[in-house]
Coordinates of N, CA and C in Angstrom, one line a residue:
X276 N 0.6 -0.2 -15.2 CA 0.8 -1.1 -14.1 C 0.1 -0.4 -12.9
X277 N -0.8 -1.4 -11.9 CA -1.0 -1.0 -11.2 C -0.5 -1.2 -9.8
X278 N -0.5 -0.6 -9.2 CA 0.3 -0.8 -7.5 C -0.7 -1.2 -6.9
X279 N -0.8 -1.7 -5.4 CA -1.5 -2.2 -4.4 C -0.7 -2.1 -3.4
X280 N -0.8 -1.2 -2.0 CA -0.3 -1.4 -0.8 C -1.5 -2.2 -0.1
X281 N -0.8 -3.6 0.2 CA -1.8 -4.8 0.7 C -1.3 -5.3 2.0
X282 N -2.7 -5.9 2.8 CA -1.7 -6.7 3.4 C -2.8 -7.9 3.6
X283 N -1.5 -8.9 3.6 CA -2.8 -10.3 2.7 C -3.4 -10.6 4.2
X284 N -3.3 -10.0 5.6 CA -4.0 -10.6 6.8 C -5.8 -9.9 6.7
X285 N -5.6 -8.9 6.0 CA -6.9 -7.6 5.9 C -8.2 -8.6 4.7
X286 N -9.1 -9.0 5.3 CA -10.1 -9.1 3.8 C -10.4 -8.3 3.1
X287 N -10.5 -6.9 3.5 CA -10.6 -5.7 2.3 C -9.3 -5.8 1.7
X288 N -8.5 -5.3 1.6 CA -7.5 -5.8 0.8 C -7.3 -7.2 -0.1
X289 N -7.6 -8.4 0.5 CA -7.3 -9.4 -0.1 C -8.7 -9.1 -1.3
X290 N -9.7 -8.8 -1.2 CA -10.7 -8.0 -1.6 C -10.5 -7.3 -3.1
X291 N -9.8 -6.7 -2.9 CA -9.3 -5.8 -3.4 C -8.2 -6.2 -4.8
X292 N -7.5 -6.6 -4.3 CA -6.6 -7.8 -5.0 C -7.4 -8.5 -6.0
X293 N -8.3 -9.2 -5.6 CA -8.8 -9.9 -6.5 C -9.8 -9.4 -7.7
X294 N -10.5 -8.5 -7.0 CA -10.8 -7.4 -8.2 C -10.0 -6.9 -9.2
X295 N -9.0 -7.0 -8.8 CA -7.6 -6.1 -10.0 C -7.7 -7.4 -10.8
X296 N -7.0 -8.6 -10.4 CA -7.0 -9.9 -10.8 C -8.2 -10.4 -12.0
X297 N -9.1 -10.0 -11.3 CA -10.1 -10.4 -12.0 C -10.5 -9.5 -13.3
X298 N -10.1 -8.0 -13.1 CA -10.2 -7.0 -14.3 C -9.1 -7.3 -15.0
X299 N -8.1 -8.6 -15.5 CA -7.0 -8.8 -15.8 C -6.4 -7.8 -15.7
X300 N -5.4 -7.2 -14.6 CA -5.2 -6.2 -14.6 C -3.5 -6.5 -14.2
X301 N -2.7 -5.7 -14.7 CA -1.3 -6.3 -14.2 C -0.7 -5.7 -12.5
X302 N -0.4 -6.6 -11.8 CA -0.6 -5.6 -10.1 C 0.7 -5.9 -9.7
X303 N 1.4 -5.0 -9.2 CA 2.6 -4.9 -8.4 C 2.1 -4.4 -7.1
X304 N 1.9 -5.6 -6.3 CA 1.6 -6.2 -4.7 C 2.7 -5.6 -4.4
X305 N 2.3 -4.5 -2.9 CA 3.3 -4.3 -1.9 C 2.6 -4.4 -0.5
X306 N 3.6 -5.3 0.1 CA 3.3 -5.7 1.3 C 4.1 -4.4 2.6
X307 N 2.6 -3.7 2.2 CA 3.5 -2.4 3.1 C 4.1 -2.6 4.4
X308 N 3.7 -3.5 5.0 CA 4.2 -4.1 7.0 C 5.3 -4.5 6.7
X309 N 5.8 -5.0 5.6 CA 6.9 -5.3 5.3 C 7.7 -4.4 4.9
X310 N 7.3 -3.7 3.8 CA 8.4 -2.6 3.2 C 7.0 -1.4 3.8
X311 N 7.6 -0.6 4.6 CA 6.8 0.6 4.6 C 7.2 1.7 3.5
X312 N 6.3 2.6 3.5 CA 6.9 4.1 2.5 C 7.5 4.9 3.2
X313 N 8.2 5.0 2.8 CA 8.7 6.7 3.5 C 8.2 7.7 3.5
X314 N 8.3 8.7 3.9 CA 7.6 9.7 4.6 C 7.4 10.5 3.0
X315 N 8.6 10.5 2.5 CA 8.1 11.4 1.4 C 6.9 10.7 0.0
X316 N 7.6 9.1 0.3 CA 6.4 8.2 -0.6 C 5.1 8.5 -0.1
X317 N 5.0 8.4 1.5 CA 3.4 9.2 2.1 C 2.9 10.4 1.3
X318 N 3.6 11.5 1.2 CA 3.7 12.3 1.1 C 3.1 12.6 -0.3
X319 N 3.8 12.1 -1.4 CA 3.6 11.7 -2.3 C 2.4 11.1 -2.6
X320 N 2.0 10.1 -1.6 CA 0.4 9.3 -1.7 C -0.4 10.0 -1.6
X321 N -0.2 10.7 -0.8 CA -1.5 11.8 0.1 C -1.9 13.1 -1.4
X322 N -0.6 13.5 -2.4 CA -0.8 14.0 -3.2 C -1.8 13.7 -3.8
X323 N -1.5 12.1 -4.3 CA -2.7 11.6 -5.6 C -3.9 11.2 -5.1
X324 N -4.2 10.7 -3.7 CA -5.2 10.7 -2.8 C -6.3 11.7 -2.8
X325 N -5.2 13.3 -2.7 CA -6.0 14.7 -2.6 C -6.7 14.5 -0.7
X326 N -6.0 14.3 0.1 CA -6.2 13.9 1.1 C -6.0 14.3 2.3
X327 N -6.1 15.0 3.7 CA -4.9 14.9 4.4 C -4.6 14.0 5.3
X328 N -3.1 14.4 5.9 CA -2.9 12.5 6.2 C -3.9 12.1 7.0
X329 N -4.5 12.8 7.8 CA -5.6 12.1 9.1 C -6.4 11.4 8.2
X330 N -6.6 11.7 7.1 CA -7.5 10.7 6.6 C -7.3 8.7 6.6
X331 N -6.0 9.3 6.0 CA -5.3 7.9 5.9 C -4.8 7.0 7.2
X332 N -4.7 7.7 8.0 CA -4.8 6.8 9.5 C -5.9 6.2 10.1
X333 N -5.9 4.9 10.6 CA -6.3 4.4 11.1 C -6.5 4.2 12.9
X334 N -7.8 5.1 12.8 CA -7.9 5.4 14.0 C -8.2 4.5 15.2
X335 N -8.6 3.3 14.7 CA -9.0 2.1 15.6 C -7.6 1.0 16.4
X336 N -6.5 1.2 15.4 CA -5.3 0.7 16.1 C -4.7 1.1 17.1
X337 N -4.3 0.3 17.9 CA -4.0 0.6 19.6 C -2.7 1.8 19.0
X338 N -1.7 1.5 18.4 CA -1.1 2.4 18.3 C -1.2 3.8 17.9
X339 N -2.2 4.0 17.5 CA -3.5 5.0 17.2 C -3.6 6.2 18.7
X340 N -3.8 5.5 19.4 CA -4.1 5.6 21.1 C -2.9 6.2 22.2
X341 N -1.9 5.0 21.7 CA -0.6 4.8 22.2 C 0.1 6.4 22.3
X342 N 0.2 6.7 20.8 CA 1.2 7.9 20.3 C -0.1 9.1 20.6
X343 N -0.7 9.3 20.5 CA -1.7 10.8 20.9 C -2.6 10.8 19.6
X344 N -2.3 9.8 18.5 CA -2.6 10.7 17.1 C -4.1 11.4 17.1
X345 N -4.7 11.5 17.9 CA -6.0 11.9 17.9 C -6.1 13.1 18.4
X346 N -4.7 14.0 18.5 CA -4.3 15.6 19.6 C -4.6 16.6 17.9
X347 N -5.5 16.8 17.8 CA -5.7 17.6 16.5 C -4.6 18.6 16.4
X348 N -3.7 18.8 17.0 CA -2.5 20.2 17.2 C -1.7 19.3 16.0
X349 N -1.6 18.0 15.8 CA -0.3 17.4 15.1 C -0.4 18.0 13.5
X350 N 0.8 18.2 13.4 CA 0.9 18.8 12.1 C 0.8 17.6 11.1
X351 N 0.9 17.6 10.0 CA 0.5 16.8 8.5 C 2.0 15.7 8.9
X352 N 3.0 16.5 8.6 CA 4.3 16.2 8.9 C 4.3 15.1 10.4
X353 N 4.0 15.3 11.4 CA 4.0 14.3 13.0 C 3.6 13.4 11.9
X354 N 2.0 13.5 11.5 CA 0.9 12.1 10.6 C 1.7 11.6 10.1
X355 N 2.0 12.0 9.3 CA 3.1 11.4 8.0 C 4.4 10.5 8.6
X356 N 5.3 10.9 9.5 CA 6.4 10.0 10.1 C 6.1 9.5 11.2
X357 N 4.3 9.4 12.0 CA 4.1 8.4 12.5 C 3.5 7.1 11.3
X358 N 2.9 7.4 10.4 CA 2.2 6.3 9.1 C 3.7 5.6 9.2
X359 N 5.0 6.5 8.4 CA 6.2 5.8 8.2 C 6.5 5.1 9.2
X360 N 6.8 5.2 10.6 CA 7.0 4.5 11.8 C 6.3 3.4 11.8
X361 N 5.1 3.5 11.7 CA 4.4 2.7 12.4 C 3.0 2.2 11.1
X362 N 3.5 1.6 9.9 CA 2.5 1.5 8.6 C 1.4 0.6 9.4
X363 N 1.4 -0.2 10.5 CA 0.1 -0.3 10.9 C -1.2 0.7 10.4
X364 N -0.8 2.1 10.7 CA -1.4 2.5 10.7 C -2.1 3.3 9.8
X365 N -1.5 3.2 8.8 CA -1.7 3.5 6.7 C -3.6 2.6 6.8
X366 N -4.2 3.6 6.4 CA -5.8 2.9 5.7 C -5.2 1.9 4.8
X367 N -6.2 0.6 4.8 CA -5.8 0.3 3.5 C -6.9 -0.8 2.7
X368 N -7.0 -1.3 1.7 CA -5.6 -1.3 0.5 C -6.0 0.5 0.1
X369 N -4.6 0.2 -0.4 CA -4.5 2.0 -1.4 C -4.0 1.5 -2.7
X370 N -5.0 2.1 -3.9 CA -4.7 1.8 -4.9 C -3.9 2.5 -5.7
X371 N -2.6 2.3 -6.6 CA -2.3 3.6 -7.3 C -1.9 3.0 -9.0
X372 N -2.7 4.4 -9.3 CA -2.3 4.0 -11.2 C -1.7 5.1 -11.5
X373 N -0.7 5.2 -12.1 CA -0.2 6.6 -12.5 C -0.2 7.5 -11.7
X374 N -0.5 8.9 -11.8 CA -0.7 9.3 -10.8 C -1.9 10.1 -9.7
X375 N -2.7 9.0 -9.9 CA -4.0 8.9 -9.0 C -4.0 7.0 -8.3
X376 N -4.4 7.7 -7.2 CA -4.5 6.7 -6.2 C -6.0 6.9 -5.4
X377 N -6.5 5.8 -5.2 CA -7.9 5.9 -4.2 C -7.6 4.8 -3.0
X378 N -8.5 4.8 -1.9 CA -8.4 3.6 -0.7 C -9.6 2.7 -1.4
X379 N -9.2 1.7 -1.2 CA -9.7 1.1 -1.7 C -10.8 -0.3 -0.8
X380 N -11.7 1.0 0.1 CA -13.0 1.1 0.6 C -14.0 1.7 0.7
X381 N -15.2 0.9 0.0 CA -15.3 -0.2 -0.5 C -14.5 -0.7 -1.9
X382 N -14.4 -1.8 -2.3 CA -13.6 -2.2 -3.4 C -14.1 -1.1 -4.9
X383 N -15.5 -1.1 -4.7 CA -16.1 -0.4 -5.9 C -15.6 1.0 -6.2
X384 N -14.4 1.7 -5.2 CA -13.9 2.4 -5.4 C -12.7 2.7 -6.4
X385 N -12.5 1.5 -6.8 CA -11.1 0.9 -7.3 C -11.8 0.6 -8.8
X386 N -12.8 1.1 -8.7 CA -13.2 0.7 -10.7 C -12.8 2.1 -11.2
X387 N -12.9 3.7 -10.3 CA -12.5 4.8 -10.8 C -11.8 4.7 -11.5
X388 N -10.6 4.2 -11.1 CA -9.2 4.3 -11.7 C -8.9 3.3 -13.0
X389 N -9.7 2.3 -12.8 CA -9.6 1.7 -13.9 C -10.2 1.4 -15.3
X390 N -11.3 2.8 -15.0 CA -12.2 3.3 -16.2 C -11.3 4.7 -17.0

């Protein structure tokens, strides 16, 4: 089974989705704005990612700005339970199969995992 943290307002994501769809692939859609992860499921992501969290933020959102996230002093931990706070700000889609996960930008990223 594969996972997708989506969010159907994003074209790369909807993108994304349909690639899985189309690899007949079985997907368990999470609408992360809706259900965010918690800090340790971050945490956990960022594992199979091989990542650290600044990767996974998105630095173009006002809330981006708002909170400092751009003070290089913030520890992994601040990133992590602002992502949870505030999943705006999670990159996305993120794909996860077992246990490896990629972002899934560009889409062509998302054939790794499924080769």
């Amino acid at each position: 089974m594969i996972k997708i943290l989506h969010n159907p307002r994003c074209s790369k994501s909807r993108e994304a989705l349909a690639l899985l769809q189309q690899q007949a692939q079985a997907v368990e859609v999470v609408e992360y704005l809706k259900n965010p992860p918690t800090t340790d499921e971050l945490t956990t992501l960022l594992g199979m990612l091989a990542i650290p969290a600044r990767q996974l933020l998105r630095s173009k959102e006002e809330e981006y700005k708002q909170l400092g996230l751009d003070n290089m002093a913030l520890s992994e931990q601040q990133l992590i339970a602002a992502m949870a706070q505030y999943p705006k700000l999670i990159e996305r889609p993120v794909i996860i199969k077992g246990n490896k996960a990629v972002i899934g930008r560009p889409a062509s990223n998302i054939l790794s995992l499924l080769s």
